[in-house]
Amino acid sequence: MRRHRTAYLLAAPSVVLLAGVFVGAMLTLLEYSFHQYLPDGTDIAGTTVTWQAFLTGGYHWQIVRETVLLGLITTVVAALIGYPTAYALHRVRRSGWRYVGLFIIFAPLLTSVVSRTYGWELILGDSGVLNSVLGTIGLGPVEVLYQRASVVIALVHILLPFMVFPITQSLGQLDPAFGEAAGDLGAGSFRRFLKVTLPLTTPGLIGGAQLVFALSISSFSTPSLLGGGRVNVLATEIYDNVNNVDWPMAAVSSYVLLALAVVALGVFGWLQRRAGRAEQGGVTAAGAAPAGARGWGVWLAVVYAFVLLPLVIIIINSFSSVSYGTWPPPGLSVKWYANLFEQEGLGAATLLSLEVAIAATILAMLIGTAVAVSLVRHRMPGRGPLQSFVLSPTVVPKVAFGFAGFIYLHRLGLFGGTIGLIVTHTVMVLPFVVIVVTAALMRADATLDSAAKDLGASPLRAFRLATLPQIRPALIAAALFAFVVSFDEVDMTVFLLSPDQNTLPVWMFVYMQKFQDPTLAALSTLLIVAALAIAAIVAVLLARSGVFSSLTNSAEEPVQKVKEGTPV
């Protein structure tokens, strides 16, 4: 135990935070699910009546079915788009173009989810871009907005990077010798793909499907804004129950949503085990050069247009001369930018978002880096369960944790204050920091740290002089990513604000529910520009750190370097 004391001390702050906030909130939520609110306001504790009402009510099961159906459709569509996109990017011969492609796919992920949802409202609305184009070719208007289809389209746009990421990673780990062997045996391109590439990358495809399904069934803001009350899922039901002061039913719905996420995790995990993880055994020196993306350029262009279209429409609409969303804008004006700075509460909401995001990022970076060092550099007992515990907040839907935090902070007397927002946001972004920093530490040369200690440096000094320079780009990227995730958070934060509080994303969410003028487009344009700049910085830093080298480099590139006599 004494030998591993440093490792446990490094992990202690994260464990204390998660045990005190995350576990405490979820246990409070579980306890509340065994309450019953009577019409006269009486609160009865220790009863299963609310659970019985949910499990025996046809209306609630209809919502569960709609939630699962929405998740399945979104996952299938994302896979049909994401796999060809990842495959096309993998075949791009020059790594620079792969950087550009990945930047386009991933950059919108850092833009506001409300902004992206607003963009799709402008495209799919009755007077939007889609119906304007259809009208010009005589196909007439179609009703897409406030239907399940509009929610699916927006969710696929938002979650596509989560599908592309693991598939591209699997493709980057392929040994090209397998495909060459199949070719030598007479298999054509399609047969090689069907018999070699697809089976070996199935775990990546399943991993992407798991992420997309889990995130789509727990999404709140997109179904709420684009569903128009017609697309009722568990996340929106939780929000409605909270507003209707039926907290026990909201707690039950939260745990049903969590149960769906856990079941999905188990099912997808079982599928991954069935698919098996191919043992690559390294890249052979006889591998072929990248085949190039000939024939895939059109596909990539269409996907890039799909990804960027809502952002472009928002920017154009921000200069519209009219107060309603129509396409094309009848004239141009900058009055909505002027109107933006006259909005009451916008400045306070922005400051609160900055304060919470900065504080949560600093706290998550400090304790997240410490626990990452503990997990990577120390082989102490319980390392596996510790890692699972630190990453456990990613399993819980944000609406469930948001409502749990709402009840828990009330009990602690912290609701309505900044401290409660900071600690809940820290819990939310901590796993992202740990994932990025852990990946960087696994690539860092640990012998440099050991050499510094052998020369008399203290552990802290050795880390600062030997390890820190190696992982600095990843640390900066993790901090920027944590900041953006916290700053843009809606689904959880909407439960944690008192009536006199607003963060910027929640202010945008409420504004979009009430108004349809381009003021929101003007604000979204400013956020898009800032987010794309941050995305560019993150991309450069991650490239320099080498964390995602398997994403941006094909398995064949090291082979080419060997052939050319260049050190790998």
PDB file of N, CA and C in Angstrom, residues 209-292:
ATOM      1  N   ALA A 209     -21.453   3.260 -33.570  1.00  0.00           N
ATOM      2  CA  ALA A 209     -22.897   3.099 -33.390  1.00  0.00           C
ATOM      3  C   ALA A 209     -23.283   3.223 -31.926  1.00  0.00           C
ATOM      4  N   GLN A 210     -22.445   2.677 -31.052  1.00  0.00           N
ATOM      5  CA  GLN A 210     -22.715   2.770 -29.610  1.00  0.00           C
ATOM      6  C   GLN A 210     -22.729   4.224 -29.147  1.00  0.00           C
ATOM      7  N   LEU A 211     -21.749   5.000 -29.589  1.00  0.00           N
ATOM      8  CA  LEU A 211     -21.688   6.408 -29.198  1.00  0.00           C
ATOM      9  C   LEU A 211     -22.887   7.178 -29.727  1.00  0.00           C
ATOM     10  N   VAL A 212     -23.204   6.986 -31.018  1.00  0.00           N
ATOM     11  CA  VAL A 212     -24.297   7.739 -31.636  1.00  0.00           C
ATOM     12  C   VAL A 212     -25.631   7.372 -30.996  1.00  0.00           C
ATOM     13  N   PHE A 213     -25.871   6.085 -30.758  1.00  0.00           N
ATOM     14  CA  PHE A 213     -27.143   5.675 -30.166  1.00  0.00           C
ATOM     15  C   PHE A 213     -27.295   6.247 -28.766  1.00  0.00           C
ATOM     16  N   ALA A 214     -26.249   6.133 -27.949  1.00  0.00           N
ATOM     17  CA  ALA A 214     -26.324   6.615 -26.568  1.00  0.00           C
ATOM     18  C   ALA A 214     -26.564   8.124 -26.534  1.00  0.00           C
ATOM     19  N   LEU A 215     -25.878   8.861 -27.392  1.00  0.00           N
ATOM     20  CA  LEU A 215     -26.021  10.318 -27.391  1.00  0.00           C
ATOM     21  C   LEU A 215     -27.356  10.754 -27.991  1.00  0.00           C
ATOM     22  N   SER A 216     -27.862  10.019 -28.967  1.00  0.00           N
ATOM     23  CA  SER A 216     -29.121  10.423 -29.597  1.00  0.00           C
ATOM     24  C   SER A 216     -30.322  10.176 -28.688  1.00  0.00           C
ATOM     25  N   ILE A 217     -30.325   9.058 -27.941  1.00  0.00           N
ATOM     26  CA  ILE A 217     -31.480   8.805 -27.078  1.00  0.00           C
ATOM     27  C   ILE A 217     -31.503   9.755 -25.880  1.00  0.00           C
ATOM     28  N   SER A 218     -30.350  10.348 -25.542  1.00  0.00           N
ATOM     29  CA  SER A 218     -30.311  11.257 -24.397  1.00  0.00           C
ATOM     30  C   SER A 218     -30.346  12.725 -24.809  1.00  0.00           C
ATOM     31  N   SER A 219     -30.424  13.004 -26.105  1.00  0.00           N
ATOM     32  CA  SER A 219     -30.438  14.391 -26.573  1.00  0.00           C
ATOM     33  C   SER A 219     -31.723  15.083 -26.144  1.00  0.00           C
ATOM     34  N   PHE A 220     -31.581  16.313 -25.699  1.00  0.00           N
ATOM     35  CA  PHE A 220     -32.742  17.085 -25.244  1.00  0.00           C
ATOM     36  C   PHE A 220     -33.028  18.304 -26.111  1.00  0.00           C
ATOM     37  N   SER A 221     -32.023  19.140 -26.330  1.00  0.00           N
ATOM     38  CA  SER A 221     -32.270  20.425 -26.988  1.00  0.00           C
ATOM     39  C   SER A 221     -32.751  20.255 -28.424  1.00  0.00           C
ATOM     40  N   THR A 222     -32.170  19.323 -29.168  1.00  0.00           N
ATOM     41  CA  THR A 222     -32.566  19.159 -30.574  1.00  0.00           C
ATOM     42  C   THR A 222     -33.993  18.635 -30.715  1.00  0.00           C
ATOM     43  N   PRO A 223     -34.397  17.544 -30.028  1.00  0.00           N
ATOM     44  CA  PRO A 223     -35.810  17.142 -30.119  1.00  0.00           C
ATOM     45  C   PRO A 223     -36.765  18.203 -29.597  1.00  0.00           C
ATOM     46  N   SER A 224     -36.340  18.947 -28.594  1.00  0.00           N
ATOM     47  CA  SER A 224     -37.211  19.972 -28.031  1.00  0.00           C
ATOM     48  C   SER A 224     -37.449  21.103 -29.015  1.00  0.00           C
ATOM     49  N   LEU A 225     -36.385  21.549 -29.700  1.00  0.00           N
ATOM     50  CA  LEU A 225     -36.491  22.698 -30.599  1.00  0.00           C
ATOM     51  C   LEU A 225     -37.035  22.320 -31.970  1.00  0.00           C
ATOM     52  N   LEU A 226     -36.626  21.180 -32.509  1.00  0.00           N
ATOM     53  CA  LEU A 226     -37.053  20.788 -33.850  1.00  0.00           C
ATOM     54  C   LEU A 226     -38.246  19.847 -33.841  1.00  0.00           C
ATOM     55  N   GLY A 227     -38.548  19.264 -32.674  1.00  0.00           N
ATOM     56  CA  GLY A 227     -39.701  18.378 -32.592  1.00  0.00           C
ATOM     57  C   GLY A 227     -41.013  19.117 -32.459  1.00  0.00           C
ATOM     58  N   GLY A 228     -40.952  20.352 -31.953  1.00  0.00           N
ATOM     59  CA  GLY A 228     -42.165  21.165 -31.847  1.00  0.00           C
ATOM     60  C   GLY A 228     -43.249  20.547 -30.999  1.00  0.00           C
ATOM     61  N   GLY A 229     -42.882  19.723 -30.010  1.00  0.00           N
ATOM     62  CA  GLY A 229     -43.883  19.082 -29.166  1.00  0.00           C
ATOM     63  C   GLY A 229     -44.471  17.825 -29.771  1.00  0.00           C
ATOM     64  N   ARG A 230     -44.115  17.510 -31.029  1.00  0.00           N
ATOM     65  CA  ARG A 230     -44.639  16.310 -31.683  1.00  0.00           C
ATOM     66  C   ARG A 230     -43.715  15.108 -31.506  1.00  0.00           C
ATOM     67  N   VAL A 231     -42.455  15.362 -31.259  1.00  0.00           N
ATOM     68  CA  VAL A 231     -41.478  14.283 -31.058  1.00  0.00           C
ATOM     69  C   VAL A 231     -41.175  14.225 -29.562  1.00  0.00           C
ATOM     70  N   ASN A 232     -41.884  13.357 -28.868  1.00  0.00           N
ATOM     71  CA  ASN A 232     -41.742  13.240 -27.422  1.00  0.00           C
ATOM     72  C   ASN A 232     -40.821  12.077 -27.078  1.00  0.00           C
ATOM     73  N   VAL A 233     -39.719  12.392 -26.443  1.00  0.00           N
ATOM     74  CA  VAL A 233     -38.757  11.377 -26.020  1.00  0.00           C
ATOM     75  C   VAL A 233     -38.553  11.514 -24.517  1.00  0.00           C
ATOM     76  N   LEU A 234     -37.800  10.604 -23.946  1.00  0.00           N
ATOM     77  CA  LEU A 234     -37.622  10.603 -22.492  1.00  0.00           C
ATOM     78  C   LEU A 234     -36.971  11.887 -22.000  1.00  0.00           C
ATOM     79  N   ALA A 235     -36.018  12.424 -22.756  1.00  0.00           N
ATOM     80  CA  ALA A 235     -35.330  13.635 -22.314  1.00  0.00           C
ATOM     81  C   ALA A 235     -36.290  14.816 -22.218  1.00  0.00           C
ATOM     82  N   THR A 236     -37.163  14.969 -23.206  1.00  0.00           N
ATOM     83  CA  THR A 236     -38.132  16.071 -23.153  1.00  0.00           C
ATOM     84  C   THR A 236     -39.190  15.820 -22.091  1.00  0.00           C
ATOM     85  N   GLU A 237     -39.521  14.533 -21.844  1.00  0.00           N
ATOM     86  CA  GLU A 237     -40.497  14.235 -20.795  1.00  0.00           C
ATOM     87  C   GLU A 237     -39.932  14.596 -19.422  1.00  0.00           C
ATOM     88  N   ILE A 238     -38.646  14.343 -19.211  1.00  0.00           N
ATOM     89  CA  ILE A 238     -38.017  14.718 -17.943  1.00  0.00           C
ATOM     90  C   ILE A 238     -38.145  16.215 -17.724  1.00  0.00           C
ATOM     91  N   TYR A 239     -37.824  16.982 -18.760  1.00  0.00           N
ATOM     92  CA  TYR A 239     -37.902  18.446 -18.669  1.00  0.00           C
ATOM     93  C   TYR A 239     -39.339  18.901 -18.381  1.00  0.00           C
ATOM     94  N   ASP A 240     -40.304  18.291 -19.072  1.00  0.00           N
ATOM     95  CA  ASP A 240     -41.709  18.663 -18.853  1.00  0.00           C
ATOM     96  C   ASP A 240     -42.161  18.313 -17.441  1.00  0.00           C
ATOM     97  N   ASN A 241     -41.740  17.162 -16.934  1.00  0.00           N
ATOM     98  CA  ASN A 241     -42.129  16.768 -15.576  1.00  0.00           C
ATOM     99  C   ASN A 241     -41.529  17.694 -14.528  1.00  0.00           C
ATOM    100  N   VAL A 242     -40.303  18.147 -14.753  1.00  0.00           N
ATOM    101  CA  VAL A 242     -39.693  19.101 -13.827  1.00  0.00           C
ATOM    102  C   VAL A 242     -40.471  20.404 -13.831  1.00  0.00           C
ATOM    103  N   ASN A 243     -40.821  20.884 -15.020  1.00  0.00           N
ATOM    104  CA  ASN A 243     -41.592  22.131 -15.117  1.00  0.00           C
ATOM    105  C   ASN A 243     -42.978  21.988 -14.495  1.00  0.00           C
ATOM    106  N   ASN A 244     -43.527  20.785 -14.556  1.00  0.00           N
ATOM    107  CA  ASN A 244     -44.849  20.529 -13.961  1.00  0.00           C
ATOM    108  C   ASN A 244     -44.758  20.126 -12.492  1.00  0.00           C
ATOM    109  N   VAL A 245     -43.570  20.242 -11.907  1.00  0.00           N
ATOM    110  CA  VAL A 245     -43.301  19.938 -10.502  1.00  0.00           C
ATOM    111  C   VAL A 245     -43.703  18.507 -10.153  1.00  0.00           C
ATOM    112  N   ASP A 246     -43.475  17.589 -11.077  1.00  0.00           N
ATOM    113  CA  ASP A 246     -43.641  16.164 -10.778  1.00  0.00           C
ATOM    114  C   ASP A 246     -42.245  15.544 -10.744  1.00  0.00           C
ATOM    115  N   TRP A 247     -41.497  15.886  -9.703  1.00  0.00           N
ATOM    116  CA  TRP A 247     -40.118  15.444  -9.606  1.00  0.00           C
ATOM    117  C   TRP A 247     -39.975  13.935  -9.511  1.00  0.00           C
ATOM    118  N   PRO A 248     -40.836  13.217  -8.787  1.00  0.00           N
ATOM    119  CA  PRO A 248     -40.685  11.756  -8.747  1.00  0.00           C
ATOM    120  C   PRO A 248     -40.795  11.107 -10.124  1.00  0.00           C
ATOM    121  N   MET A 249     -41.756  11.559 -10.948  1.00  0.00           N
ATOM    122  CA  MET A 249     -41.878  10.993 -12.290  1.00  0.00           C
ATOM    123  C   MET A 249     -40.672  11.360 -13.148  1.00  0.00           C
ATOM    124  N   ALA A 250     -40.156  12.575 -12.966  1.00  0.00           N
ATOM    125  CA  ALA A 250     -38.948  12.963 -13.690  1.00  0.00           C
ATOM    126  C   ALA A 250     -37.770  12.078 -13.276  1.00  0.00           C
ATOM    127  N   ALA A 251     -37.695  11.730 -11.990  1.00  0.00           N
ATOM    128  CA  ALA A 251     -36.624  10.850 -11.513  1.00  0.00           C
ATOM    129  C   ALA A 251     -36.759   9.453 -12.102  1.00  0.00           C
ATOM    130  N   VAL A 252     -37.970   8.930 -12.144  1.00  0.00           N
ATOM    131  CA  VAL A 252     -38.196   7.609 -12.742  1.00  0.00           C
ATOM    132  C   VAL A 252     -37.814   7.628 -14.221  1.00  0.00           C
ATOM    133  N   SER A 253     -38.246   8.656 -14.944  1.00  0.00           N
ATOM    134  CA  SER A 253     -37.913   8.771 -16.369  1.00  0.00           C
ATOM    135  C   SER A 253     -36.411   8.860 -16.571  1.00  0.00           C
ATOM    136  N   SER A 254     -35.735   9.544 -15.664  1.00  0.00           N
ATOM    137  CA  SER A 254     -34.273   9.665 -15.765  1.00  0.00           C
ATOM    138  C   SER A 254     -33.610   8.309 -15.633  1.00  0.00           C
ATOM    139  N   TYR A 255     -34.072   7.502 -14.687  1.00  0.00           N
ATOM    140  CA  TYR A 255     -33.455   6.193 -14.502  1.00  0.00           C
ATOM    141  C   TYR A 255     -33.844   5.220 -15.610  1.00  0.00           C
ATOM    142  N   VAL A 256     -35.017   5.381 -16.184  1.00  0.00           N
ATOM    143  CA  VAL A 256     -35.367   4.556 -17.344  1.00  0.00           C
ATOM    144  C   VAL A 256     -34.449   4.909 -18.517  1.00  0.00           C
ATOM    145  N   LEU A 257     -34.189   6.202 -18.697  1.00  0.00           N
ATOM    146  CA  LEU A 257     -33.268   6.622 -19.750  1.00  0.00           C
ATOM    147  C   LEU A 257     -31.862   6.087 -19.486  1.00  0.00           C
ATOM    148  N   LEU A 258     -31.427   6.144 -18.232  1.00  0.00           N
ATOM    149  CA  LEU A 258     -30.125   5.593 -17.874  1.00  0.00           C
ATOM    150  C   LEU A 258     -30.091   4.089 -18.122  1.00  0.00           C
ATOM    151  N   ALA A 259     -31.186   3.405 -17.810  1.00  0.00           N
ATOM    152  CA  ALA A 259     -31.249   1.959 -18.045  1.00  0.00           C
ATOM    153  C   ALA A 259     -31.126   1.645 -19.537  1.00  0.00           C
ATOM    154  N   LEU A 260     -31.780   2.459 -20.370  1.00  0.00           N
ATOM    155  CA  LEU A 260     -31.650   2.267 -21.817  1.00  0.00           C
ATOM    156  C   LEU A 260     -30.201   2.432 -22.260  1.00  0.00           C
ATOM    157  N   ALA A 261     -29.526   3.446 -21.710  1.00  0.00           N
ATOM    158  CA  ALA A 261     -28.123   3.675 -22.071  1.00  0.00           C
ATOM    159  C   ALA A 261     -27.246   2.515 -21.639  1.00  0.00           C
ATOM    160  N   VAL A 262     -27.496   1.983 -20.441  1.00  0.00           N
ATOM    161  CA  VAL A 262     -26.689   0.859 -19.939  1.00  0.00           C
ATOM    162  C   VAL A 262     -26.960  -0.403 -20.751  1.00  0.00           C
ATOM    163  N   VAL A 263     -28.225  -0.662 -21.072  1.00  0.00           N
ATOM    164  CA  VAL A 263     -28.566  -1.822 -21.894  1.00  0.00           C
ATOM    165  C   VAL A 263     -27.912  -1.709 -23.269  1.00  0.00           C
ATOM    166  N   ALA A 264     -27.979  -0.512 -23.842  1.00  0.00           N
ATOM    167  CA  ALA A 264     -27.345  -0.298 -25.150  1.00  0.00           C
ATOM    168  C   ALA A 264     -25.848  -0.536 -25.062  1.00  0.00           C
ATOM    169  N   LEU A 265     -25.233  -0.069 -23.977  1.00  0.00           N
ATOM    170  CA  LEU A 265     -23.801  -0.294 -23.778  1.00  0.00           C
ATOM    171  C   LEU A 265     -23.496  -1.795 -23.729  1.00  0.00           C
ATOM    172  N   GLY A 266     -24.334  -2.549 -23.017  1.00  0.00           N
ATOM    173  CA  GLY A 266     -24.130  -3.988 -22.942  1.00  0.00           C
ATOM    174  C   GLY A 266     -24.332  -4.686 -24.275  1.00  0.00           C
ATOM    175  N   VAL A 267     -25.371  -4.283 -25.004  1.00  0.00           N
ATOM    176  CA  VAL A 267     -25.658  -4.910 -26.303  1.00  0.00           C
ATOM    177  C   VAL A 267     -24.534  -4.634 -27.295  1.00  0.00           C
ATOM    178  N   PHE A 268     -24.122  -3.363 -27.388  1.00  0.00           N
ATOM    179  CA  PHE A 268     -23.060  -3.026 -28.327  1.00  0.00           C
ATOM    180  C   PHE A 268     -21.737  -3.672 -27.901  1.00  0.00           C
ATOM    181  N   GLY A 269     -21.507  -3.759 -26.582  1.00  0.00           N
ATOM    182  CA  GLY A 269     -20.310  -4.446 -26.111  1.00  0.00           C
ATOM    183  C   GLY A 269     -20.325  -5.915 -26.499  1.00  0.00           C
ATOM    184  N   TRP A 270     -21.485  -6.546 -26.389  1.00  0.00           N
ATOM    185  CA  TRP A 270     -21.613  -7.948 -26.794  1.00  0.00           C
ATOM    186  C   TRP A 270     -21.369  -8.105 -28.285  1.00  0.00           C
ATOM    187  N   LEU A 271     -21.903  -7.175 -29.083  1.00  0.00           N
ATOM    188  CA  LEU A 271     -21.677  -7.221 -30.531  1.00  0.00           C
ATOM    189  C   LEU A 271     -20.195  -7.057 -30.864  1.00  0.00           C
ATOM    190  N   GLN A 272     -19.518  -6.171 -30.139  1.00  0.00           N
ATOM    191  CA  GLN A 272     -18.090  -6.000 -30.380  1.00  0.00           C
ATOM    192  C   GLN A 272     -17.312  -7.274 -30.054  1.00  0.00           C
ATOM    193  N   ARG A 273     -17.692  -7.927 -28.961  1.00  0.00           N
ATOM    194  CA  ARG A 273     -17.012  -9.174 -28.614  1.00  0.00           C
ATOM    195  C   ARG A 273     -17.281 -10.248 -29.654  1.00  0.00           C
ATOM    196  N   ARG A 274     -18.499 -10.276 -30.191  1.00  0.00           N
ATOM    197  CA  ARG A 274     -18.824 -11.235 -31.236  1.00  0.00           C
ATOM    198  C   ARG A 274     -18.029 -10.952 -32.497  1.00  0.00           C
ATOM    199  N   ALA A 275     -17.914  -9.661 -32.816  1.00  0.00           N
ATOM    200  CA  ALA A 275     -17.166  -9.292 -34.019  1.00  0.00           C
ATOM    201  C   ALA A 275     -15.691  -9.624 -33.857  1.00  0.00           C
ATOM    202  N   GLY A 276     -15.187  -9.473 -32.611  1.00  0.00           N
ATOM    203  CA  GLY A 276     -13.787  -9.778 -32.331  1.00  0.00           C
ATOM    204  C   GLY A 276     -12.894  -8.631 -32.732  1.00  0.00           C
ATOM    205  N   ARG A 277     -11.810  -8.514 -32.040  1.00  0.00           N
ATOM    206  CA  ARG A 277     -10.806  -7.506 -32.354  1.00  0.00           C
ATOM    207  C   ARG A 277      -9.640  -8.191 -33.064  1.00  0.00           C
ATOM    208  N   ALA A 278      -9.432  -7.804 -34.323  1.00  0.00           N
ATOM    209  CA  ALA A 278      -8.373  -8.439 -35.111  1.00  0.00           C
ATOM    210  C   ALA A 278      -7.012  -8.067 -34.556  1.00  0.00           C
ATOM    211  N   GLU A 279      -6.153  -9.063 -34.417  1.00  0.00           N
ATOM    212  CA  GLU A 279      -4.783  -8.815 -33.972  1.00  0.00           C
ATOM    213  C   GLU A 279      -3.957  -8.410 -35.168  1.00  0.00           C
ATOM    214  N   GLN A 280      -3.514  -7.145 -35.189  1.00  0.00           N
ATOM    215  CA  GLN A 280      -2.831  -6.644 -36.369  1.00  0.00           C
ATOM    216  C   GLN A 280      -1.374  -7.090 -36.453  1.00  0.00           C
ATOM    217  N   GLY A 281      -0.676  -7.150 -35.348  1.00  0.00           N
ATOM    218  CA  GLY A 281       0.695  -7.597 -35.362  1.00  0.00           C
ATOM    219  C   GLY A 281       1.645  -6.683 -36.095  1.00  0.00           C
ATOM    220  N   GLY A 282       1.267  -5.404 -36.287  1.00  0.00           N
ATOM    221  CA  GLY A 282       2.159  -4.445 -36.933  1.00  0.00           C
ATOM    222  C   GLY A 282       1.938  -4.385 -38.427  1.00  0.00           C
ATOM    223  N   VAL A 283       2.585  -3.408 -39.066  1.00  0.00           N
ATOM    224  CA  VAL A 283       2.473  -3.190 -40.498  1.00  0.00           C
ATOM    225  C   VAL A 283       3.670  -3.835 -41.174  1.00  0.00           C
ATOM    226  N   THR A 284       3.428  -4.632 -42.198  1.00  0.00           N
ATOM    227  CA  THR A 284       4.517  -5.300 -42.880  1.00  0.00           C
ATOM    228  C   THR A 284       5.244  -4.337 -43.786  1.00  0.00           C
ATOM    229  N   ALA A 285       6.541  -4.608 -44.022  1.00  0.00           N
ATOM    230  CA  ALA A 285       7.346  -3.745 -44.876  1.00  0.00           C
ATOM    231  C   ALA A 285       6.975  -3.870 -46.332  1.00  0.00           C
ATOM    232  N   ALA A 286       6.139  -4.855 -46.677  1.00  0.00           N
ATOM    233  CA  ALA A 286       5.751  -5.051 -48.073  1.00  0.00           C
ATOM    234  C   ALA A 286       4.429  -4.397 -48.415  1.00  0.00           C
ATOM    235  N   GLY A 287       3.885  -3.618 -47.492  1.00  0.00           N
ATOM    236  CA  GLY A 287       2.592  -2.999 -47.717  1.00  0.00           C
ATOM    237  C   GLY A 287       2.591  -2.039 -48.882  1.00  0.00           C
ATOM    238  N   ALA A 288       1.418  -1.820 -49.457  1.00  0.00           N
ATOM    239  CA  ALA A 288       1.276  -0.944 -50.615  1.00  0.00           C
ATOM    240  C   ALA A 288       1.074   0.483 -50.188  1.00  0.00           C
ATOM    241  N   ALA A 289       1.330   1.405 -51.120  1.00  0.00           N
ATOM    242  CA  ALA A 289       1.103   2.825 -50.867  1.00  0.00           C
ATOM    243  C   ALA A 289      -0.386   3.098 -50.831  1.00  0.00           C
ATOM    244  N   PRO A 290      -0.807   4.225 -50.239  1.00  0.00           N
ATOM    245  CA  PRO A 290      -2.225   4.571 -50.246  1.00  0.00           C
ATOM    246  C   PRO A 290      -2.781   4.568 -51.656  1.00  0.00           C
ATOM    247  N   ALA A 291      -3.955   3.961 -51.794  1.00  0.00           N
ATOM    248  CA  ALA A 291      -4.525   3.796 -53.132  1.00  0.00           C
ATOM    249  C   ALA A 291      -5.083   5.088 -53.689  1.00  0.00           C
ATOM    250  N   GLY A 292      -5.259   6.093 -52.834  1.00  0.00           N
ATOM    251  CA  GLY A 292      -5.839   7.342 -53.306  1.00  0.00           C
ATOM    252  C   GLY A 292      -7.346   7.319 -53.184  1.00  0.00           C
TER     253      GLY A 292
END
